[in-house]
mmCIF file of C-alpha atoms in Angstrom:
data_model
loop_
_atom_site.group_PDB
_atom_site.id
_atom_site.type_symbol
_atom_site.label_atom_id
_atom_site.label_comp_id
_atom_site.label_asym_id
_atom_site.label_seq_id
_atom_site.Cartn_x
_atom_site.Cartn_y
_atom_site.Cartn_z
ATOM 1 C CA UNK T 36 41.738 33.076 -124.492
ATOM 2 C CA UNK T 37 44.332 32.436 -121.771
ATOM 3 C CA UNK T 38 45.679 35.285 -119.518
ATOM 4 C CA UNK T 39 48.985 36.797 -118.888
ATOM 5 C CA UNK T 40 49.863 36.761 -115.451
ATOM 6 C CA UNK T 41 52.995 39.099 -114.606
ATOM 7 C CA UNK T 42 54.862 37.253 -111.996
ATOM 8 C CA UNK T 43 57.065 39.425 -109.623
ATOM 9 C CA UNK T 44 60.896 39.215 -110.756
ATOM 10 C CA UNK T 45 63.422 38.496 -107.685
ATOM 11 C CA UNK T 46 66.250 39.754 -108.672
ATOM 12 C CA UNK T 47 67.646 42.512 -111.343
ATOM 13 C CA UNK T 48 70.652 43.043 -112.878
ATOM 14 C CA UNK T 49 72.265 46.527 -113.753
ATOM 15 C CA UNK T 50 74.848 48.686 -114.829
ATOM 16 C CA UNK T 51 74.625 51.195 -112.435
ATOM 17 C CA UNK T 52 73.175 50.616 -108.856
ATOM 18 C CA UNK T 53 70.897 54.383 -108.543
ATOM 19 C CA UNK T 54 68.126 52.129 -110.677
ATOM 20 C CA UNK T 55 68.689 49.343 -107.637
ATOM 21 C CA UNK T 56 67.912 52.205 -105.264
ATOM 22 C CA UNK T 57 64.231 52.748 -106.951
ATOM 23 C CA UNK T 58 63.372 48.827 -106.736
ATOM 24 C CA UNK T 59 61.825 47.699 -103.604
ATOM 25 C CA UNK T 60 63.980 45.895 -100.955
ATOM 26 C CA UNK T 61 62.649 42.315 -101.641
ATOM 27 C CA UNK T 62 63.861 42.687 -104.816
ATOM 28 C CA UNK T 63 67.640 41.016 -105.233
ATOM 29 C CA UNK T 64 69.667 43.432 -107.514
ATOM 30 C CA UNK T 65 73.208 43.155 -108.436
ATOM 31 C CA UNK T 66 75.063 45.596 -109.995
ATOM 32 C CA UNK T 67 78.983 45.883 -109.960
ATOM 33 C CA UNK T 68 80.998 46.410 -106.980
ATOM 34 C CA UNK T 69 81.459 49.752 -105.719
ATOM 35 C CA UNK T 70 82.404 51.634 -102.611
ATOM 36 C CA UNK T 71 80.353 54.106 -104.075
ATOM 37 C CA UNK T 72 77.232 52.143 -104.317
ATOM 38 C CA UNK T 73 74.917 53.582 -101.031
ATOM 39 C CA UNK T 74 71.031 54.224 -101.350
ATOM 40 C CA UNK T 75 71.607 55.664 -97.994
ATOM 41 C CA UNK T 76 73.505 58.665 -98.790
ATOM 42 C CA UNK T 77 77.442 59.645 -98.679
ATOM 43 C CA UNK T 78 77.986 57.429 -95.421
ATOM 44 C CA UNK T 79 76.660 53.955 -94.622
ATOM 45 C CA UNK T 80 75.646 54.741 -90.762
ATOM 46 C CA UNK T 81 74.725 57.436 -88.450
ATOM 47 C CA UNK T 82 77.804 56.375 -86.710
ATOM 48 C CA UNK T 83 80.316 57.665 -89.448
ATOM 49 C CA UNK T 84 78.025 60.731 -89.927
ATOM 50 C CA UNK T 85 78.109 61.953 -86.487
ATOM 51 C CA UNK T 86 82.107 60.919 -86.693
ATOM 52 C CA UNK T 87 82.924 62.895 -89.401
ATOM 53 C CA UNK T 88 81.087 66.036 -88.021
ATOM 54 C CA UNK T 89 83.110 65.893 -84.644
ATOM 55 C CA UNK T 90 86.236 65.032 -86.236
ATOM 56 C CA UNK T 91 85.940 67.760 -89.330
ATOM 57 C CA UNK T 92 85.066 70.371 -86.095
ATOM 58 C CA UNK T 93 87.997 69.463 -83.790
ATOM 59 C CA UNK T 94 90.478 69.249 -86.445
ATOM 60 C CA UNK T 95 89.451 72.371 -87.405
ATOM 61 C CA UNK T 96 89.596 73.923 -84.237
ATOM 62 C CA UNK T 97 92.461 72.400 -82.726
ATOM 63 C CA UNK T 98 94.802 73.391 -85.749
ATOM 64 C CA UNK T 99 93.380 76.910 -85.991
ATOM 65 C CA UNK T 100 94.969 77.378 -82.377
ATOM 66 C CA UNK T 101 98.237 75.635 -82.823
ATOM 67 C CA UNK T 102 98.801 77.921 -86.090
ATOM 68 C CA UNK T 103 97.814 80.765 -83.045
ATOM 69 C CA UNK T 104 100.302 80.174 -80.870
ATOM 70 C CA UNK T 105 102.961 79.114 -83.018
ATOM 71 C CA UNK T 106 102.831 82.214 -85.468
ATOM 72 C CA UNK T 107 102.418 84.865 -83.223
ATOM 73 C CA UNK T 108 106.215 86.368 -82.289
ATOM 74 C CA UNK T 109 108.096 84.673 -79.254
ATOM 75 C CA UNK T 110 110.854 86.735 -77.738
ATOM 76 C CA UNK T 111 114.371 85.108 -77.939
ATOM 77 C CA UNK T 112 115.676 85.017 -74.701
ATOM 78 C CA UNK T 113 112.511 82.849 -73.749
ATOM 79 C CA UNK T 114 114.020 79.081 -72.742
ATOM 80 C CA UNK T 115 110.965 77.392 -73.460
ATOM 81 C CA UNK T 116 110.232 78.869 -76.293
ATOM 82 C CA UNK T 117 110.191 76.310 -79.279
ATOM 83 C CA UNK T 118 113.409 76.504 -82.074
ATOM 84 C CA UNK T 119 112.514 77.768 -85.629
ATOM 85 C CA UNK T 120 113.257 74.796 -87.347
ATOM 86 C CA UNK T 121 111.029 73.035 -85.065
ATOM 87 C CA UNK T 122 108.047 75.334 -85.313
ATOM 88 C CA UNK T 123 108.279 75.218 -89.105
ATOM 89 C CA UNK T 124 107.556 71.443 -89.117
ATOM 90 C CA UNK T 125 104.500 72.159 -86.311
ATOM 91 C CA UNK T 126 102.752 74.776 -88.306
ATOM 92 C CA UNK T 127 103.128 72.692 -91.406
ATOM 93 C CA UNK T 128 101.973 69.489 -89.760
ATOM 94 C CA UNK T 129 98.900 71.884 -88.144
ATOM 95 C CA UNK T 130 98.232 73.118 -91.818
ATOM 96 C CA UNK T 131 98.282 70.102 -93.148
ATOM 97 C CA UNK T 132 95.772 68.799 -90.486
ATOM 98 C CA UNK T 133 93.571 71.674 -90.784
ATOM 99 C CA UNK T 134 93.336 71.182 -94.143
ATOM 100 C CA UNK T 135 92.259 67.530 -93.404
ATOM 101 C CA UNK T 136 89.722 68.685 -91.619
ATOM 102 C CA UNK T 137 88.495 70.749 -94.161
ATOM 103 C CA UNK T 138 88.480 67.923 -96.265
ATOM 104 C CA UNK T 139 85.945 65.993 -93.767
ATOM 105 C CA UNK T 140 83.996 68.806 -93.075
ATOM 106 C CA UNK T 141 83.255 69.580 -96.779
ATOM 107 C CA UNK T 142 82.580 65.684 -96.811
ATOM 108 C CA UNK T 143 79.990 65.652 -94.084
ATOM 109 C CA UNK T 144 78.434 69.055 -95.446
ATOM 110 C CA UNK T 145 77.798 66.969 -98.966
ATOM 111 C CA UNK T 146 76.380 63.800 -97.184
ATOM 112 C CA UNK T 147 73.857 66.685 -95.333
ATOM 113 C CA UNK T 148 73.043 68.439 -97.937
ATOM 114 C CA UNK T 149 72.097 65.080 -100.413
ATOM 115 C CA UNK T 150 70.905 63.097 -97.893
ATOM 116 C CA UNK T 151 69.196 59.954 -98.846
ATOM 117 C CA UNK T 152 68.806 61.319 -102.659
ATOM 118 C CA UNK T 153 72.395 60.868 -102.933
ATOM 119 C CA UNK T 154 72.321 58.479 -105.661
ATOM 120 C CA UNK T 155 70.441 60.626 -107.775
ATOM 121 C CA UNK T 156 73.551 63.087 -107.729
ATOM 122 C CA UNK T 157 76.489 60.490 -107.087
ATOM 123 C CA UNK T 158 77.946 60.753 -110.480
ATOM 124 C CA UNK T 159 77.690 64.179 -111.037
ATOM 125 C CA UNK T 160 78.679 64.581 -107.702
ATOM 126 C CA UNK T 161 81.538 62.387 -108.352
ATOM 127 C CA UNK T 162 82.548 64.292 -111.557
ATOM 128 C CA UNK T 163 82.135 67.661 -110.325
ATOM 129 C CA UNK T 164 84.902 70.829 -109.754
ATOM 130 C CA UNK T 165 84.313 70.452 -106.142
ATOM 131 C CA UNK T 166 84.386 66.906 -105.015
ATOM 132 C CA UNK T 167 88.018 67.146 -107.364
ATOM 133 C CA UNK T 168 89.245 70.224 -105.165
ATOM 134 C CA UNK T 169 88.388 68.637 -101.584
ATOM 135 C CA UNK T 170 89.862 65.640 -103.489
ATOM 136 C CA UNK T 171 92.927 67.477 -103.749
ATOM 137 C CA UNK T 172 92.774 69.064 -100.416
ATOM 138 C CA UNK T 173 92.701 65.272 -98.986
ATOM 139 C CA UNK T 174 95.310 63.881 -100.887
ATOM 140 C CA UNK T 175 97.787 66.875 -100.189
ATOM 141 C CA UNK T 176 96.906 66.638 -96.858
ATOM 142 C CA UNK T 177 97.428 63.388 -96.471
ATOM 143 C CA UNK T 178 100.982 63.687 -98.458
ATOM 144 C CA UNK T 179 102.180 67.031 -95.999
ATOM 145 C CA UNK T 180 101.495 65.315 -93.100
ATOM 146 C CA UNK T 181 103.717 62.034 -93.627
ATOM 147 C CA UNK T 182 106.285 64.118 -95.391
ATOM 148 C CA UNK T 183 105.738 66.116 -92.329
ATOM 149 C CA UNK T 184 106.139 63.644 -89.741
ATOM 150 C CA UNK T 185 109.181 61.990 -91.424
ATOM 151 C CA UNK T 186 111.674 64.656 -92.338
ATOM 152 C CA UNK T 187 110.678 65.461 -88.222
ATOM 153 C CA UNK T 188 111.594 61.821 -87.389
ATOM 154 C CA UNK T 189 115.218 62.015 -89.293
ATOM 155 C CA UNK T 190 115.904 65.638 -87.752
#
């Protein structure tokens, strides 16, 4: 009787790149294209993580003391003090940047708290209530501060 020899395969093909994630590095697999696709966690490097963090934290803080200063109650006869229309578009812009940083901080929380066992939990993840509200907070961010900046630019 002959004998079945199982020879290594070099490469895989699949749907969905979590089952790449399992296979052992020397093993070629190929799945579709997505930015999405990281065995590594939320962010490719410890470069973008550390970014993220310091970013999400100064944002934060920066914003929370230009909202501060410019809501507390200036007197009027002050010369320096900044004109209402003006401060309007500041604590917007600040709001909108705080809520940026929000964005980046709940970001950087998620890539901490999954770690390298993000692909396990990438489409759920993905799919879930709160990745769609920090979505949200992003995108209206994003929107508030070039509305922002350009109705500032025409006045």
């Amino acid at each position: 009787m002959g004998r079945l020899t199982a020879l290594p395969l070099e490469k895989r093909i699949s749907d969905g790149y979590s089952i790449c994630c399992f296979l052992n590095e020397n093993v070629g697999c190929f799945t579709p294209p997505s930015p999405f696709a990281n065995c590594d966690g939320i962010f490719y490097s410890w470069v973008l993580r550390i970014s993220v963090w310091v970013v999400s934290v100064v944002a934060i803080a920066i914003n929370l003391m230009v909202l501060g200063g410019r809501c507390k109650p200036t007197r009027r006869q002050d010369p320096t003090a900044v004109k209402p229309t003006e401060n309007v578009f500041l604590v917007n812009l600040a709001v909108a940047d705080f809520l940026m940083g929000v964005y980046l901080l709940a970001i950087a929380i998620a890539d901490a708290w999954f770690g390298a066992d993000y692909f396990l939990h990438s489409e759920k993840w993905r799919l879930g209530t709160v990745c769609g509200i920090i979505g949200i907070i992003g995108v209206l961010s994003s929107v508030v501060s070039l509305l922002d900046l350009t109705i500032k630019t025409i006045d």
